Coordinates of C-alpha atoms in Angstrom, one line a residue:
X1 CA -2.5 -5.4 11.0
X2 CA 0.7 -6.7 9.5
X3 CA 2.1 -4.6 7.6
X4 CA 2.1 -6.6 4.3
X5 CA -2.5 -5.4 4.7
X6 CA -1.0 -2.3 5.3
X7 CA 0.5 -2.6 0.8
X8 CA -2.3 -4.9 -0.2
X9 CA -5.4 -3.2 1.9
X10 CA -4.4 0.4 1.6
X11 CA -1.4 1.0 -1.0
X12 CA -2.1 -1.2 -3.7
X13 CA -6.3 -0.2 -3.4
X14 CA -7.9 1.7 -6.2
X15 CA -7.7 5.2 -6.0
X16 CA -10.7 6.6 -8.4
X17 CA -10.0 4.0 -10.9
X18 CA -6.6 3.2 -11.3
X19 CA -4.1 2.0 -8.4
X20 CA -0.1 1.5 -8.7
X21 CA 2.4 -0.2 -9.9
X22 CA 4.1 -1.5 -7.5
X23 CA 4.6 0.2 -3.5
X24 CA 6.5 -0.9 -1.0
X25 CA 7.2 -0.7 3.3
X26 CA 10.9 -0.5 3.8
X27 CA 13.3 -0.3 6.9
X28 CA 15.6 2.7 6.8
X29 CA 18.3 0.0 6.9
X30 CA 16.7 -1.4 3.6
X31 CA 15.1 -3.9 5.2
X32 CA 11.6 -4.9 3.7
X33 CA 8.9 -4.7 5.5
X34 CA 6.4 -5.6 2.8
X35 CA 5.7 -5.3 -1.2
X36 CA 3.6 -5.5 -3.5
X37 CA 4.3 -8.5 -6.2
X38 CA 5.9 -6.2 -9.0
X39 CA 7.8 -4.4 -6.7
X40 CA 11.1 -4.3 -8.4
X41 CA 14.5 -5.4 -6.2
X42 CA 16.0 -3.1 -4.4
X43 CA 19.7 -2.8 -2.8
X44 CA 21.0 -1.1 0.1
X45 CA 22.6 1.7 -1.7
X46 CA 19.5 3.1 -3.3
X47 CA 17.8 2.5 0.5
X48 CA 20.9 4.3 1.9
X49 CA 20.9 6.8 -0.7
X50 CA 17.4 7.5 -0.1
X51 CA 18.0 7.9 3.4
X52 CA 20.6 10.2 3.0
X53 CA 18.2 12.4 0.5
X54 CA 15.8 13.2 3.3
X55 CA 18.5 14.1 5.7
X56 CA 20.6 16.0 3.5
X57 CA 17.8 17.6 0.6
X58 CA 19.4 18.5 -3.1
X59 CA 21.9 15.4 -3.5
X60 CA 19.9 13.3 -5.8
X61 CA 18.0 16.1 -7.9
X62 CA 21.9 15.4 -10.2
X63 CA 21.8 11.8 -9.9
X64 CA 19.0 11.1 -9.6
X65 CA 16.9 8.4 -8.1
X66 CA 17.4 4.9 -8.4
X67 CA 15.1 1.9 -7.0
X68 CA 15.5 -1.4 -8.3
X69 CA 18.4 0.0 -11.0
X70 CA 15.9 2.3 -12.9
X71 CA 16.1 5.1 -12.4
X72 CA 14.0 8.1 -11.6
X73 CA 14.7 12.2 -11.8
X74 CA 14.1 14.2 -8.6
X75 CA 11.0 16.4 -9.3
X76 CA 10.3 18.2 -6.0
X77 CA 9.2 17.0 -2.7
X78 CA 8.8 18.5 0.9
X79 CA 12.4 18.3 2.0
X80 CA 13.4 16.1 4.4
X81 CA 9.6 14.9 4.3
X82 CA 9.2 13.7 1.0
X83 CA 10.7 12.4 -2.5
X84 CA 9.0 12.9 -5.6
X85 CA 10.5 11.1 -9.2
X86 CA 9.7 10.9 -13.1
X87 CA 10.3 9.0 -15.4
X88 CA 8.3 8.9 -18.9
X89 CA 4.4 9.0 -18.1
X90 CA 4.7 6.9 -14.3
X91 CA 7.1 7.9 -11.5
X92 CA 7.1 7.6 -7.3
X93 CA 6.6 9.1 -4.6
X94 CA 8.6 8.3 -1.0
X95 CA 7.5 9.4 2.2
X96 CA 10.0 9.2 5.4
X97 CA 8.0 7.6 8.6
X98 CA 10.5 7.5 11.9
X99 CA 11.0 4.0 11.1
X100 CA 10.6 3.2 7.6
X101 CA 9.7 4.3 4.0
X102 CA 6.7 3.9 2.1
X103 CA 7.2 3.8 -1.4
X104 CA 4.6 4.0 -4.8
X105 CA 5.3 3.4 -7.7
X106 CA 3.1 4.6 -11.1
X107 CA 2.2 4.5 -14.5
X108 CA -0.7 6.1 -16.4
X109 CA -3.7 6.8 -16.3
X110 CA -3.2 7.1 -12.1
X111 CA -1.9 10.5 -11.7
X112 CA 0.3 11.7 -9.9
X113 CA -1.4 13.7 -7.6
X114 CA -3.4 10.4 -6.4
X115 CA 0.3 8.3 -6.3
X116 CA 1.4 11.2 -3.6
X117 CA -2.3 11.6 -1.5
X118 CA -1.9 7.3 -1.1
X119 CA 1.8 6.9 0.0
X120 CA 1.9 10.7 2.1
X121 CA -1.7 10.0 4.0
X122 CA -0.1 5.7 5.2
X123 CA 2.9 7.8 5.8
X124 CA 1.5 10.3 8.2
X125 CA -0.6 7.2 9.6
X126 CA 2.4 5.6 10.3
X127 CA 4.3 8.5 12.5
X128 CA 0.5 9.6 13.6
X129 CA 1.4 6.1 15.5
X130 CA 4.8 6.3 16.4
X131 CA 6.4 4.3 13.5

């Protein structure tokens, strides 16, 4: 299966009548493996900051999490495994795998928990596959 198929068929799939606004699978080095059409333009510094957060949790809590220049307030997560953020009525979930970051961005009416399940399930699958 291609990386784009993971994004198109799983990350952007309908979840309880809603779907993510955008999603991507990004290498730890910032390379884009696949992304939805509306996914914001990432810069390497944003990816570097996210990877650092996974390695040393707590750094983004004070400065915020940036994706495509948009700031999200870090609200919770599983240190070293998942970062979750909020912005207005939407938010973000990022799951770290062995080689990539699985990123999902949502807005209402999608619920945060549905976004988290979608992103974390694909991330867990990729981890199980050694990716």
